[in-house]
XYZ file of C-alpha atoms in Angstrom:
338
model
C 11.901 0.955 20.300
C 13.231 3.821 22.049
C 16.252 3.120 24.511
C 19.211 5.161 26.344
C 21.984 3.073 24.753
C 25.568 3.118 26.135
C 28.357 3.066 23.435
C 31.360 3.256 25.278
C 32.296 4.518 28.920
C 30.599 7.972 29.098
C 29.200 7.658 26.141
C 25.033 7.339 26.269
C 22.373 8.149 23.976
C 19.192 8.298 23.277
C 18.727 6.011 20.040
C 16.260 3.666 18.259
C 16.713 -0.211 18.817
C 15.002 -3.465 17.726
C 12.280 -4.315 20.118
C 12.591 -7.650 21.850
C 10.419 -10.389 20.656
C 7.574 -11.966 22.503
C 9.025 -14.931 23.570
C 6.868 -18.455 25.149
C 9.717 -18.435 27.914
C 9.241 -14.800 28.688
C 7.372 -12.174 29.890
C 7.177 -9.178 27.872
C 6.946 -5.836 29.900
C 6.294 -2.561 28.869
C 8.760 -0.448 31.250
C 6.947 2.592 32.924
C 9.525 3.947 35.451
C 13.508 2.814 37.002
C 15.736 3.779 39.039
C 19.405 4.243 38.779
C 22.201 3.900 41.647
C 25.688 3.533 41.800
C 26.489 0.270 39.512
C 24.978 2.175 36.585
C 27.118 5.176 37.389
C 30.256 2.656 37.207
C 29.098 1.321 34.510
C 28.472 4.544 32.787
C 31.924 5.545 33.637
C 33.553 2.122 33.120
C 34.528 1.368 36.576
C 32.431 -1.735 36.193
C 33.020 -3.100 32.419
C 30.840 -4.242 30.132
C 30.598 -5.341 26.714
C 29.161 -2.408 24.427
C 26.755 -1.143 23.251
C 24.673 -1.802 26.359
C 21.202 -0.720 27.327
C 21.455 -0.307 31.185
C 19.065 -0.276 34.569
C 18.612 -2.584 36.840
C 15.798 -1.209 38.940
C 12.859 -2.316 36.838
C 9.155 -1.636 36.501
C 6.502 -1.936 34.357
C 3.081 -3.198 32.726
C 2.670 -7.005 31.229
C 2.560 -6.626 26.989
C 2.543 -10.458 26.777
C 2.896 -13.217 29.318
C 4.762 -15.962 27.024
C 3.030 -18.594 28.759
C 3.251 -17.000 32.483
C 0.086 -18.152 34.579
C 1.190 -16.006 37.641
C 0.627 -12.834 35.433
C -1.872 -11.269 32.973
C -1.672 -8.787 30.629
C -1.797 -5.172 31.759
C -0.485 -6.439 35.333
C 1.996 -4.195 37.498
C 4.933 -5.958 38.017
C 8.547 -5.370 39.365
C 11.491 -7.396 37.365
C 14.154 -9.315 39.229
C 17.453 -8.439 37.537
C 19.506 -11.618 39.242
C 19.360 -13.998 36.569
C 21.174 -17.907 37.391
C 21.475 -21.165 35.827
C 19.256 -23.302 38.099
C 21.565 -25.986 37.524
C 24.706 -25.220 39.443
C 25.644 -26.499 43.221
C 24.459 -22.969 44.877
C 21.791 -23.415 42.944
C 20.501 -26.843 43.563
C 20.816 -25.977 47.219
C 19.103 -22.642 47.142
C 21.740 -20.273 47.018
C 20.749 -19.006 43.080
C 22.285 -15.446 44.391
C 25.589 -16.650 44.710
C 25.135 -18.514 40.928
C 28.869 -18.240 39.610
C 26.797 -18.258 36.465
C 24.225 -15.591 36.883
C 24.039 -12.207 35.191
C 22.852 -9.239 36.169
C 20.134 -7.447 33.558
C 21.825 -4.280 32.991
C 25.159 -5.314 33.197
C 25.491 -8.555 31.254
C 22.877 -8.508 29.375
C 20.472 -5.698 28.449
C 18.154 -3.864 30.851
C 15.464 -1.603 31.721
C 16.681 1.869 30.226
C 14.181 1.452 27.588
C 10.313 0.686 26.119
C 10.190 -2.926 27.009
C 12.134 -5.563 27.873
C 11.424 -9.427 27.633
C 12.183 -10.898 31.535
C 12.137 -14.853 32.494
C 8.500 -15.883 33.784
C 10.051 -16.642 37.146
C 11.705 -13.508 37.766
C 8.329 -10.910 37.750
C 6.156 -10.405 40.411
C 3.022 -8.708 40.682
C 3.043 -5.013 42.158
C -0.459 -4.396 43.849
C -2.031 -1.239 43.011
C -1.687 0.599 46.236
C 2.141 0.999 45.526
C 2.904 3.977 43.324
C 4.615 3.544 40.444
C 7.094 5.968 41.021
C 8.254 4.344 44.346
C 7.872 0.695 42.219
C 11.416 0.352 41.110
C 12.477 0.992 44.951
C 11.547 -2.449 45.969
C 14.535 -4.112 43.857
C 16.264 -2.015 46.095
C 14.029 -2.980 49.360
C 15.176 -7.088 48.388
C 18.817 -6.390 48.739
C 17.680 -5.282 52.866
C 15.393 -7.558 53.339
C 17.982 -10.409 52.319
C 20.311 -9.020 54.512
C 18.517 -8.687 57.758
C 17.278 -12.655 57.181
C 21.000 -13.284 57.516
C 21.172 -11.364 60.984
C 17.810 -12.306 61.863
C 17.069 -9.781 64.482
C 14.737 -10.478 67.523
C 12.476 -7.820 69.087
C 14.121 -5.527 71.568
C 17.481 -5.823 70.516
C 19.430 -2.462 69.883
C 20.564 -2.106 66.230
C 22.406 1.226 64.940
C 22.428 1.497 61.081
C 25.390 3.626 60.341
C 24.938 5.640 57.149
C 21.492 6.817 56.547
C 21.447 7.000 52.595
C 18.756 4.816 50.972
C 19.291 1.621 51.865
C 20.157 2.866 55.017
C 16.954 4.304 55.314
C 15.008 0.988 54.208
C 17.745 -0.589 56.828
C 16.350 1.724 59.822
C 12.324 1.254 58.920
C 12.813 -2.800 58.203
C 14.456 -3.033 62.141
C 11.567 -0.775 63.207
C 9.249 -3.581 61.356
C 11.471 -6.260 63.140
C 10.428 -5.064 66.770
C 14.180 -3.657 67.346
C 14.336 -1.152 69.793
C 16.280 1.252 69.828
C 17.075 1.952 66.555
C 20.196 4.350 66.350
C 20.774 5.812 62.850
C 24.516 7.189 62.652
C 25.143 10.293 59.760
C 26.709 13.337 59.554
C 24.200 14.668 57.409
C 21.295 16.717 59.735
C 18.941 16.356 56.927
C 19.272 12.691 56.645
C 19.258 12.447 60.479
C 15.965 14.111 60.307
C 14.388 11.837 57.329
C 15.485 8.410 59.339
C 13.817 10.190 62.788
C 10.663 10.522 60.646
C 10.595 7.379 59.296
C 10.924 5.429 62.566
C 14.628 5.832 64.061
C 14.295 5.870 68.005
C 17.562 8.315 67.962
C 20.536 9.866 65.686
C 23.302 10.579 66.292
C 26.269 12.949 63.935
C 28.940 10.736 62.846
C 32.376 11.605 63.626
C 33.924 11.934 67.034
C 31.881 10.965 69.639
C 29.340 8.318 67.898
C 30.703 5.556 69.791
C 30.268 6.715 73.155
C 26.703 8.231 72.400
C 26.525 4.456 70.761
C 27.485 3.266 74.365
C 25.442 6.063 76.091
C 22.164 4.994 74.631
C 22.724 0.950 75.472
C 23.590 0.804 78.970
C 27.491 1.295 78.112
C 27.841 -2.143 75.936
C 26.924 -1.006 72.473
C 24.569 -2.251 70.047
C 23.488 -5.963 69.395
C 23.630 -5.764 65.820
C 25.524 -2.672 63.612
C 24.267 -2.576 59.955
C 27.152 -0.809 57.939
C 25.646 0.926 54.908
C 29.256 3.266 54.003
C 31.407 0.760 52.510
C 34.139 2.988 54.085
C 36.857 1.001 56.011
C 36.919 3.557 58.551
C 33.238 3.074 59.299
C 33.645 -0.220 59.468
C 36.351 -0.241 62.067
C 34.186 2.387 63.539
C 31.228 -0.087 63.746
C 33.306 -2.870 65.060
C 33.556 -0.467 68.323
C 29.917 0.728 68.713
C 28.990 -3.490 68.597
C 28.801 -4.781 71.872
C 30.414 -8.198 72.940
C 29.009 -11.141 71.583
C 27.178 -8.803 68.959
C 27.078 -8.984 65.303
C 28.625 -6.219 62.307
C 26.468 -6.898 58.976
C 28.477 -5.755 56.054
C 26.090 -4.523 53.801
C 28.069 -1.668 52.632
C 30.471 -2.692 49.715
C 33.787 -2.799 50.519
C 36.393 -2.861 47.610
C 39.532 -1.762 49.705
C 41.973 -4.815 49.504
C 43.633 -3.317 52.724
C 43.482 -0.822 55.586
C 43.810 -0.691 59.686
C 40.446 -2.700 61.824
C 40.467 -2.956 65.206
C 41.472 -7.216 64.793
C 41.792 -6.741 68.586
C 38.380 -6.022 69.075
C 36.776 -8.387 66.932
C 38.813 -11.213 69.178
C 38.081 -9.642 72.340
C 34.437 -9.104 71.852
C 33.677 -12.443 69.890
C 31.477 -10.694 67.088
C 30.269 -11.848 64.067
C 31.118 -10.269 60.638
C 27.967 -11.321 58.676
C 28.307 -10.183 54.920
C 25.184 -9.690 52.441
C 25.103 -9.868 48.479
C 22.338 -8.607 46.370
C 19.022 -10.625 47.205
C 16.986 -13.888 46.327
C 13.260 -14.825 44.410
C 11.752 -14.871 47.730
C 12.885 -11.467 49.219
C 10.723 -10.225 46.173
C 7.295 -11.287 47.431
C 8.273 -10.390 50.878
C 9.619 -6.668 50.402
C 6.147 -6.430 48.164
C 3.929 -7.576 51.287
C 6.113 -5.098 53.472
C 5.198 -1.827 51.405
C 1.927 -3.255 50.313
C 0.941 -3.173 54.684
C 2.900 0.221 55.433
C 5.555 -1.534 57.164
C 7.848 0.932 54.934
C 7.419 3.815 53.374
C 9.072 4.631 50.221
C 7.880 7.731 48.945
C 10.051 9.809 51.322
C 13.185 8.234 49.979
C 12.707 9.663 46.265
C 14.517 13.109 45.787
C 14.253 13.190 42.297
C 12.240 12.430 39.038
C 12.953 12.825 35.469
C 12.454 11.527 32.185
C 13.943 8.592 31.024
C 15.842 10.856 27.889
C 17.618 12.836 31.089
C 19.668 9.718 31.942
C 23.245 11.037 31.908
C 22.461 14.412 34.079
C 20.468 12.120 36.448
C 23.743 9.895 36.695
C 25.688 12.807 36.786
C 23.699 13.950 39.463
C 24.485 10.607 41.617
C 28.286 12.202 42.694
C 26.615 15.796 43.050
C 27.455 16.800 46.602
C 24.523 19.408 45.901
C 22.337 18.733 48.803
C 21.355 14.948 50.646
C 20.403 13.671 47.544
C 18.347 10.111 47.917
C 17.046 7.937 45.217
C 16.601 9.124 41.445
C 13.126 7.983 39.744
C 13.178 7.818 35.617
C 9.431 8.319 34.106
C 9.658 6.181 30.645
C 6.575 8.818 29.718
């Protein structure tokens, strides 16, 4: 089969690979479309290491060759893949946790992925993808999972004020899934005007330029005590500390960003004084999948805005070389497997 194999960091090609097998434990699936983000540009440039050669892509979707046994899918179905694999046996595990698995893998990373013709997926990791979602926008909802997980942990009630600061992708699914939640207002926080104007469109009560000035305009447009809830989507330590102000007392800061900065200046003062809570989110679970489906499936979100760009699968290294372009408010890269 045709694949976009990685040799070494930086290294990627287009080459021919044994197909996998059908297998009774798997689900064989014909990919039709992915999407790449920033773990396959570290890979690709071996920030994030891996053991070579590696097929990469994460963001998976595709049409059912063989079902290996599967009863929740046929052949021919639409279905999105759920890259998280775990043991099933360990204690996070046994008590639901499967995300935090200190023996999972991620598809992609660990073991191969969906930068190629087919790939053979555990039964209970693909889910059916109705036919009113495009399958362009399809690989987006891997993406979608990671949000919805996260907002379960800060399990917002209608009318509370939540600002999402940093309006790229996810924090564009962040500002439309608060908007589903009954959250009102919903502040979106950028420097970028085009970005300000996508998250207006898609639902954002009001946006406001990062920089100097955010947190009052933060305070201005809550009655002075800042926002219940402050979803930061940067992973920048200085948006962070900037978040920690714009929260009001007794609110909650979701992490959601990541943050690989082992040190740096946060307002410790503030978090005391104000009592928040510093809620942190990591990747997704099985049942964020059928949820983020139901979500785009009703309109809740809308997807389609988010994708900037689509290209054949054979133009993977210009569209990950096109991830650090500062070309424009580039969102969310689609590959076409043709």
């Amino acid at each position: 089969m045709r694949a976009m194999v990685l040799r070494a960091p930086l290294q990627l090609e287009a080459d021919e690979v044994s197909a996998p097998r059908p297998d009774p434990r798997h689900v064989l699936v014909r990919m039709t479309h992915s999407g790449i983000c920033g773990t396959d540009f570290k890979i690709y440039s071996g920030a994030i290491p891996v053991s070579y050669p590696r097929i990469m892509g994460h963001e998976m979707f595709g049409e059912v060759v063989e079902t290996g046994g599967a009863e929740a899918v046929k052949r021919g179905d639409r279905v999105i893949i759920d890259p998280e694999l775990y043991c099933g046996e360990c204690f996070h595990c046994r008590i639901g946790q499967t995300h935090l698995c200190p023996n999972g893998l991620l598809v992609g990373r660990d073991t191969d992925g969906g930068f190629a013709e087919y790939l053979n997926a555990p039964a209970s990791h693909v889910y059916h993808v109705p036919t009113a979602i495009d399958s362009q926008t399809a690989p987006m909802i891997q993406v979608l999972t990671t949000c919805v997980h996260a907002q379960r942990q800060i399990d917002i009630v209608p009318g509370e004020s939540i600002v999402v600061f940093g309006l790229g992708v996810t924090g564009q699914l962040h500002v439309q899934l608060a908007k589903a939640r009954g959250a009102s207002p919903v502040i979106g926080v950028t420097r970028s005007p085009e970005k300000r104007a996508l998250a207006e469109s898609l639902g954002a009560d009001l946006t406001i330029p990062g920089g100097e000035g955010a947190i009052d305009r933060v305070r201005d447009a809550t009655e002075g005590r800042g926002a219940d809830v402050v979803i930061e989507t940067t992973g920048v330590l200085l948006s962070v500390a900037s978040a920690v102000k714009m929260a009001r007392s007794g609110g909650r800061v979701l992490l959601f960003g990541i943050i690989t900065a082992e040190e740096g200046a946060l307002p410790f003062y503030d978090l005391y004084f104000k009592e928040l809570a510093l809620i942190n989110s990591r990747v997704a679970k099985s049942e964020d999948y059928p949820s983020a489906i139901a979500l785009v499936q009703r309109g809740a979100l809308r997807l389609e805005p988010l994708v900037s760009d689509v290209m054949p699968l054979g133009e993977l290294k210009a569209a990950i070389g096109m991830l650090g372009s500062t070309s424009g408010p580039r969102m969310k890269i689609i590959l076409d497997h043709g």
